[in-house]
Every structure is written in structure tokens, then in C-alpha cells.
Coordinates of C-alpha atoms and ligand atoms in Angstrom, one line a residue:
M1 CA -0.2 0.0 0.1
R2 CA 1.5 3.1 -1.0
G3 CA 0.7 4.9 2.3
I4 CA 2.7 2.6 4.0
E5 CA 5.6 2.7 1.4
W6 CA 5.5 6.8 2.2
R7 CA 6.7 5.6 5.9
L8 CA 9.0 3.1 5.1
D9 CA 10.8 5.9 2.9
R10 CA 11.1 7.6 6.0
G11 CA 12.7 5.0 7.6
G12 CA 9.5 3.5 9.1
K13 CA 10.4 -0.3 9.0
A14 CA 8.9 -1.5 12.3
D15 CA 5.6 0.7 12.1
K16 CA 5.0 -0.9 8.1
K17 CA 5.2 -4.4 10.3
Q18 CA 3.0 -3.7 12.8
R19 CA 0.2 -2.4 10.6
E20 CA 0.6 -5.3 8.3
V21 CA -0.3 -7.6 10.8
V22 CA -3.2 -5.4 12.5
E23 CA -4.6 -4.2 9.4
E24 CA -7.8 -6.6 7.2
I25 CA -8.2 -5.2 3.9
V26 CA -11.6 -5.2 3.1
I27 CA -11.7 -3.2 -0.3
E28 CA -9.2 -4.3 -2.7
L29 CA -9.1 -2.7 -6.4
E30 CA -6.3 -4.8 -8.4
A31 CA -5.4 -3.0 -12.1
V32 CA -9.1 -1.9 -12.6
S33 CA -9.9 -0.5 -15.6
R34 CA -13.1 0.8 -17.4
R35 CA -13.5 1.7 -21.1
Y36 CA -16.6 3.5 -22.3
G37 CA -16.1 2.6 -25.9
A38 CA -12.9 3.7 -26.8
F39 CA -12.5 6.0 -24.1
T40 CA -10.5 5.0 -20.9
A41 CA -12.4 6.6 -17.7
V42 CA -10.2 4.7 -15.4
D43 CA -6.8 3.2 -16.1
A44 CA -5.0 0.4 -14.0
V45 CA -6.4 1.8 -11.1
S46 CA -5.1 0.0 -7.5
F47 CA -5.7 0.4 -3.8
T48 CA -6.9 -1.2 -1.1
V49 CA -8.3 -0.3 2.1
P50 CA -8.3 -1.7 5.7
R51 CA -11.4 -2.1 8.1
G52 CA -12.5 1.0 9.8
Q53 CA -10.3 3.4 7.6
I54 CA -12.3 6.5 5.8
L55 CA -10.8 6.9 2.6
G56 CA -11.3 10.0 0.7
L57 CA -11.7 9.6 -3.6
L58 CA -10.5 13.2 -4.7
G59 CA -10.1 14.6 -8.0
H60 CA -12.0 16.7 -10.3
N61 CA -15.1 16.1 -12.1
G62 CA -14.1 13.4 -14.9
A63 CA -11.5 12.2 -13.0
G64 CA -12.9 8.6 -13.1
K65 CA -14.5 8.9 -9.0
T66 CA -17.9 7.7 -9.9
T67 CA -17.1 4.7 -12.3
I68 CA -14.8 3.7 -9.4
L69 CA -17.4 3.4 -6.9
K70 CA -20.3 2.1 -9.5
M71 CA -17.5 -0.8 -9.9
L72 CA -16.9 -1.1 -6.5
T73 CA -20.5 -1.4 -5.6
G74 CA -21.2 -4.0 -8.6
Y75 CA -23.3 -1.8 -11.0
L76 CA -20.6 -1.6 -13.5
E77 CA -18.0 -4.6 -14.4
P78 CA -14.4 -3.4 -14.9
S79 CA -13.1 -4.0 -18.6
L80 CA -10.0 -5.4 -16.8
G81 CA -8.8 -5.8 -13.5
T82 CA -10.6 -7.4 -10.0
V83 CA -12.6 -5.7 -7.4
R84 CA -12.8 -7.6 -4.1
V85 CA -15.1 -6.8 -1.2
A86 CA -14.7 -7.9 2.4
G87 CA -12.6 -11.3 0.4
L88 CA -15.3 -11.6 -2.0
D89 CA -15.0 -11.2 -5.6
M90 CA -17.4 -8.3 -7.2
V91 CA -18.1 -9.8 -10.3
A92 CA -18.2 -13.7 -9.4
E93 CA -19.8 -13.2 -6.3
R94 CA -21.9 -10.3 -6.9
L95 CA -24.9 -10.6 -4.5
S96 CA -22.8 -11.9 -1.5
A97 CA -20.4 -9.2 -2.1
Q98 CA -23.1 -6.7 -2.8
A99 CA -24.5 -7.7 0.5
K100 CA -21.7 -6.3 2.4
I101 CA -22.1 -2.4 1.0
G102 CA -24.1 0.5 1.7
Y103 CA -24.2 2.5 -1.2
L104 CA -25.6 6.3 -1.7
P105 CA -25.0 6.9 -5.2
E106 CA -24.5 10.6 -6.7
N107 CA -28.0 12.5 -6.9
C108 CA -29.7 9.2 -5.3
P109 CA -32.9 9.1 -6.5
L110 CA -35.7 9.5 -4.0
Y111 CA -39.5 9.5 -5.0
P112 CA -40.7 13.0 -3.8
E113 CA -44.2 11.9 -3.5
M114 CA -43.4 9.3 -0.8
V115 CA -43.5 9.6 2.7
V116 CA -39.9 8.6 4.4
I117 CA -41.1 5.0 6.0
D118 CA -42.8 4.5 2.9
Y119 CA -39.9 4.9 0.7
L120 CA -37.7 2.9 2.9
S121 CA -39.9 -0.1 3.2
H122 CA -39.9 0.2 -0.4
I123 CA -36.2 0.1 -0.8
A124 CA -36.2 -2.9 1.8
S125 CA -38.5 -4.8 -0.3
L126 CA -36.6 -4.5 -3.6
R127 CA -33.5 -6.0 -1.2
A128 CA -36.0 -8.8 -0.3
V129 CA -36.1 -7.7 3.3
P130 CA -39.0 -9.7 4.7
I131 CA -41.9 -7.6 6.2
A132 CA -41.6 -8.6 9.5
A133 CA -38.1 -7.4 9.8
Q134 CA -38.3 -4.1 7.9
A135 CA -40.0 -2.0 10.8
K136 CA -37.1 -2.5 13.1
L137 CA -34.4 -1.7 10.2
I138 CA -36.2 1.2 9.1
R139 CA -36.2 2.7 13.0
R140 CA -32.9 2.0 13.2
A141 CA -31.4 3.8 10.4
L142 CA -33.9 6.2 11.0
E143 CA -32.4 7.2 14.3
R144 CA -28.8 6.6 13.4
V145 CA -29.4 9.7 10.5
G146 CA -31.5 11.6 13.0
L147 CA -34.8 11.8 11.1
I148 CA -37.3 10.0 13.4
E149 CA -39.3 13.0 13.4
K150 CA -39.5 13.1 9.8
A151 CA -40.6 9.6 9.2
T152 CA -44.3 10.4 7.9
A153 CA -43.1 13.5 6.0
P154 CA -43.5 13.2 2.7
I155 CA -39.8 13.6 1.0
A156 CA -40.6 16.3 -1.6
T157 CA -41.7 18.8 2.0
L158 CA -37.6 17.8 3.3
S159 CA -34.7 20.3 2.9
K160 CA -32.2 19.3 0.7
G161 CA -29.7 17.9 3.7
L162 CA -32.6 16.0 5.2
R163 CA -33.0 14.5 2.0
Q164 CA -29.7 13.4 1.8
R165 CA -30.3 11.8 5.3
V166 CA -32.9 9.8 3.7
G167 CA -30.3 8.3 1.1
I168 CA -27.7 7.8 3.7
A169 CA -30.7 5.6 5.8
Q170 CA -31.3 3.6 2.8
A171 CA -27.5 3.0 2.7
I172 CA -27.4 1.8 5.9
L173 CA -30.6 0.3 6.2
Q174 CA -28.9 -3.6 6.7
D175 CA -26.3 -2.3 8.3
P176 CA -23.7 -2.6 6.2
E177 CA -19.6 -3.3 7.1
I178 CA -18.5 -0.8 4.1
L179 CA -19.9 2.4 3.2
V180 CA -19.7 4.0 -0.1
L181 CA -20.6 7.5 -0.4
D182 CA -20.5 9.6 -3.9
E183 CA -20.1 13.3 -3.3
P184 CA -22.2 12.8 0.1
T185 CA -22.3 16.9 0.2
S186 CA -22.8 17.8 -2.9
G187 CA -25.3 21.0 -3.4
L188 CA -25.8 21.3 0.3
D189 CA -25.6 24.8 2.2
P190 CA -22.3 25.2 5.0
E191 CA -24.5 24.0 7.8
Q192 CA -25.9 20.9 5.9
I193 CA -22.7 20.3 4.8
H194 CA -21.3 20.3 8.4
E195 CA -24.0 18.2 9.8
I196 CA -23.9 15.5 7.0
R197 CA -20.1 15.6 7.7
A198 CA -20.6 14.7 11.6
L199 CA -23.4 12.2 10.5
I200 CA -20.6 10.3 8.6
R201 CA -18.0 10.4 11.1
T202 CA -20.1 8.7 13.2
L203 CA -21.2 6.3 10.8
S204 CA -17.7 5.5 10.1
K205 CA -17.0 4.4 13.7
Q206 CA -19.0 1.3 12.7
A207 CA -18.2 0.9 8.8
T208 CA -15.3 1.1 6.7
V209 CA -16.2 4.4 4.6
I210 CA -15.1 5.4 0.9
L211 CA -16.5 8.4 0.0
S212 CA -15.6 10.3 -3.6
T213 CA -15.7 14.3 -3.5
H214 CA -13.9 17.3 -5.8
I215 CA -13.6 19.3 -2.5
L216 CA -10.3 19.2 -0.7
Q217 CA -11.6 20.6 2.7
E218 CA -13.9 17.4 2.2
V219 CA -11.1 15.3 2.6
Q220 CA -9.2 17.3 5.2
A221 CA -12.1 17.3 7.2
M222 CA -13.0 13.6 7.3
C223 CA -10.6 11.3 6.1
E224 CA -7.5 9.7 7.1
R225 CA -6.2 8.9 3.8
V226 CA -6.6 10.0 0.4
V227 CA -6.7 8.6 -3.4
I228 CA -5.9 11.5 -5.5
M229 CA -7.3 10.5 -8.9
M230 CA -6.9 12.6 -12.6
H231 CA -7.6 11.3 -15.9
G232 CA -8.3 8.1 -14.5
K233 CA -5.3 7.1 -13.0
V234 CA -3.8 7.2 -9.2
A235 CA -1.7 10.3 -8.9
A236 CA -1.3 10.0 -5.0
D237 CA -2.2 7.5 -2.4
A238 CA -1.1 8.5 1.0
E239 CA -2.4 9.0 4.3
I240 CA -3.4 12.4 4.8
A241 CA -1.0 13.6 7.4
E242 CA 1.9 11.6 5.8
L243 CA 0.9 13.7 2.5
R244 CA 1.2 17.0 4.1
R245 CA 4.5 16.7 5.4
S246 CA 7.1 18.1 3.7
N247 CA 10.6 17.5 4.4
R248 CA 10.8 20.7 6.4
I249 CA 11.2 22.0 9.8
I250 CA 10.5 24.7 11.3
L251 CA 12.6 26.0 14.6
T252 CA 11.4 29.0 16.9
V253 CA 13.7 29.8 19.4
R254 CA 14.9 33.1 21.3
T255 CA 18.5 33.5 20.7
A256 CA 21.1 36.6 20.1
D257 CA 23.4 34.1 18.8
T258 CA 25.0 35.9 15.3
A259 CA 26.1 32.1 14.2
A260 CA 22.7 30.2 14.7
V261 CA 22.3 29.3 11.2
D262 CA 25.9 27.9 10.4
R263 CA 25.5 25.8 13.7
L264 CA 22.1 24.5 12.3
R265 CA 23.6 24.0 9.1
R266 CA 26.4 21.6 10.2
L267 CA 24.0 19.2 11.9
D268 CA 23.8 15.8 10.0
G269 CA 21.0 15.2 7.6
V270 CA 20.3 19.1 7.2
T271 CA 20.5 19.9 3.7
S272 CA 19.8 23.9 4.0
V273 CA 18.9 26.6 6.7
S274 CA 17.2 29.9 5.9
E275 CA 16.0 32.0 8.4
Q276 CA 12.5 33.8 8.2
P277 CA 12.6 37.8 7.9
A278 CA 11.8 39.2 11.7
V279 CA 8.5 40.5 10.3
S280 CA 7.2 37.6 10.3
V281 CA 7.7 36.2 13.8
A282 CA 7.0 37.4 17.1
L283 CA 9.0 40.0 18.6
G284 CA 12.4 38.5 20.3
E285 CA 11.6 35.6 18.3
R286 CA 13.8 33.9 15.5
Q287 CA 12.3 31.4 13.3
F288 CA 14.6 28.6 11.0
R289 CA 13.0 26.5 8.0
I290 CA 15.2 23.7 8.0
E291 CA 15.6 21.2 4.7
V292 CA 16.5 17.6 5.5
S293 CA 17.4 14.7 3.6
A294 CA 14.6 11.9 3.4
A295 CA 17.1 9.5 4.7
N296 CA 18.0 11.3 8.0
A297 CA 14.6 13.0 8.4
P298 CA 13.5 10.6 11.6
G299 CA 17.0 11.8 13.3
V300 CA 17.0 15.4 12.7
S301 CA 14.1 16.9 15.1
P302 CA 16.3 15.0 17.8
A303 CA 19.4 16.6 16.9
L304 CA 18.1 20.1 16.7
A305 CA 16.6 19.8 20.1
R306 CA 19.8 18.7 21.7
A307 CA 21.8 21.7 19.7
V308 CA 19.3 24.2 20.8
V309 CA 19.8 22.9 24.5
E310 CA 23.1 22.9 24.3
S311 CA 23.5 26.3 22.6
G312 CA 21.7 27.9 25.6
W313 CA 18.8 29.0 23.0
E314 CA 15.2 29.3 24.4
L315 CA 13.3 26.8 22.6
I316 CA 9.7 28.2 21.4
A317 CA 8.8 25.7 18.9
L318 CA 10.0 22.9 16.6
H319 CA 7.4 20.9 14.2
P320 CA 7.5 19.7 10.7
E321 CA 5.8 22.0 8.1
Y322 CA 2.9 20.9 6.7
R323 CA 2.2 21.4 3.3
D324 CA -1.4 22.6 2.5
L325 CA -3.4 19.9 0.5
D326 CA -4.7 22.1 -2.2
A327 CA -1.1 23.2 -3.0
I328 CA -0.4 19.5 -3.1
F329 CA -3.0 19.0 -5.7
R330 CA -2.0 21.8 -7.4
E331 CA 1.5 20.2 -7.9
L332 CA 0.3 16.9 -9.0
S333 CA -1.9 18.8 -11.5
E334 CA 1.0 20.6 -12.9
A335 CA 3.1 17.5 -13.0
K336 CA 0.4 15.4 -15.0
R337 CA 0.1 18.2 -17.5
G338 CA 3.8 18.0 -17.7
Q339 CA 3.9 14.4 -18.7
A340 CA 1.0 14.9 -20.8
Ligands
LIG401 P1 -18.1 13.6 -11.9 O1 -17.9 13.9 -10.2 O2 -18.5 14.7 -12.6 O3 -19.2 12.5 -11.8 P2 -16.2 11.7 -11.7 O4 -14.7 11.7 -11.2 O5 -17.2 10.7 -10.8 O6 -16.7 12.9 -12.2 P3 -16.8 9.8 -13.6 O7 -18.3 10.2 -13.6 O8 -16.2 8.3 -13.3 O9 -15.9 11.0 -13.3 O10 -16.5 9.9 -15.1 C1 -15.2 9.6 -16.0 C2 -15.1 9.9 -17.3 O11 -15.8 8.8 -18.0 C3 -15.6 11.3 -18.0 O12 -14.8 11.7 -18.7 C4 -16.9 10.9 -18.3 O13 -17.4 11.9 -19.2 C5 -16.8 9.3 -18.7 N1 -18.3 8.8 -18.8 C6 -18.7 8.5 -17.6 N2 -19.8 7.8 -17.9 C7 -19.7 7.3 -18.9 C8 -20.6 6.6 -19.7 N3 -21.5 6.0 -19.4 N4 -20.5 6.9 -21.3 C9 -19.5 7.5 -21.8 N5 -18.5 7.9 -21.0 C10 -18.8 8.0 -19.8

């Protein structure tokens, strides 16, 4: 898994071993491609999702996200490659695999003239849930999405945010172990977005979640890991924190030492040091931006802390510099354009 390899590059071998032992893979795409006629919408995509993770599938409109989610939920067959869900092959064992998944399609079709419980009962019947079992499932789903009070309301009278909750209720009706959500907050106002995100976070305590979005903040707000899609291909696959971590460290100290930059530059693993202009830091403080080589990265922060103490400087802060996801996305887009 690329997210883990990323850690390995930074010297996290023990970490990788540990995680491989505890992680149970519940979603697996292996070299999956999908063509529409001569056009390849999804091109040799591979990634896995361990149990309990919230994975964001991020990309511009047309990047191939919906096509991937349709293949993942068995509504579209791959032209090439394999999709496995909870250990089941999505083509050969489709019905059993689909039973593990709750799916909220983009623009989930609802029947506006129906009342909420009738709609959910209709969906349950389509899925062959016995009538006797339906009431309990519907009540539980409505409770989980916070819609009990609207149970007998016609869908047409609900706000967009509440309608999206109805869509989510049908997805979780049978308590699936995997939730697939296609653009779950699309078209909602900021307050509704906030509420739906909170709901998804709550639901993720009981299910592995994969959601698609073209909104960077959505991924940053909700997901532990992101797969970035560009023109049908995976452009990046990493944990958000790893992706955002750069090979730079920010050190803030109080000192009048005129040789500070030289001292820092001499440390093992440090490739360059620049001092931030005084106007951009608090009065009396000095801030250094320290580039480190990837190979020596894990040892540099402790060495910096020792150097600060040994030099008699006052330590204010020492932390990795985090890149913003927006900048990463732009970098990847530019690199992709350069390859084209
Ligand atoms: P969006 O958020 O706009 O839905 P997406 O990332 O989900 O974007 P897809 O819907 O998977 O992207 O579409 C990927 C590409 O495949 C697009 O160029 C789209 O026009 C094309 N495409 C999707 N469905 C079909 C189809 N049924 N026939 C032909 N081309 C299609």
C-alpha cells in the first residue's frame, strides 16, 4: 500500500510490519480499468482500504471517481482487473459482495411523493428484506441519521440536507460493513455540509467508508487517507498526515547567537537552513526553516532539540512544516500536465 511505503521511505520499517499484522483489507482494487467505447475512464487503478478507515477519493469532475465507485458496488463491471470486497470477488460473487455494502449514489434517486418510511420500506422490499423485519431496520436507520421526527413526512417537503439523510438511511438500512458515498455533500449549504460530515464520522465508527469528492476541504475534514485521481489514474495514495508532511522543519527559538544558521547547517541530515524575516515572527523570536534529507529525517528533530539546549537557546517550537492539500493537488496537476 502506498501510504505505508511512504512511511518506509522515512525509515518506518517497524511501523509497517506492525500495521500489516493488524490491518484487515476489506476493499481491494487490483489493476482495474474501465473503458466506455474507445475512451478509458479508469486506467489500471489499484488501492486497498483496511477495515475501519475513511478513505477519500479526490479528483476533478470527470477524473473517474463515480466509475470506480460503480465498479466497487457491482453496478458496473471492470473492463480489466479485479474488485474484491470483504474477500469476495465483485464479479463472480456479486450478490454476496453487494450485501456487504451500503451505497449512496451521486444524486440518489428518491421518490418525492412518498413519505420517508414508505420509501425505506419500498427499498427494503426491493432488497428482499422480509416485511416482519423491516420496521426494526427502518427505525434503527432513521435513528442513526436523526430522522425519526420526519418518518411520516413526504420526501418532497424535506430540505436538501434532510433528503440526503434519507439517502444515507437507505445506504445503512441493513447495517453494511462498508459504506460507499458518492459526493455526499454535493449541493448542500454550509450548515448541512457540517451536519452530514458529522453524521458520516459517526457512521464510520461502525463501517469502513469510502467517499468521493472534488472538494479538498472535505477530504481534510473527514478522511484519514486520500487517493487522488487524475484523468482516470491514481496520482497519489497516502495518509493525509503523511501527504502533508514536507521534508522541512520549522524551528522557533529565542537567541541572539549570530552563528545560529551555521550551527544548524552543520547538523547531520540538514541540507539547508534559511531564517525567516523578523517581520513574520513574534518580537524577540527567530524562526528557521530547515530542509532535511529524506534518509536522515527521523533523526533530525532530536538533533535539533539537542543543539538548541547545548547552545543555550530558548526553545519556542519545533515541528514539521505541513503542506496544504491545495498546494499538493496543484503540484500533482502540474506534474501531470508536464507528463502529457
Ligand atoms: P463527476 O464528479 O463529474 O461525476 P467523476 O470523477 O465521478 O466525475 P466519472 O463520472 O467516473 O468521473 O467519469 C469519468 C469519465 O468517463 C468522464 O470523462 C465521463 O465523461 C466519462 N463517462 C462516464 N460515464 C460514461 C458513459 N456511460 N459513457 C461514456 N463516457 C462516460
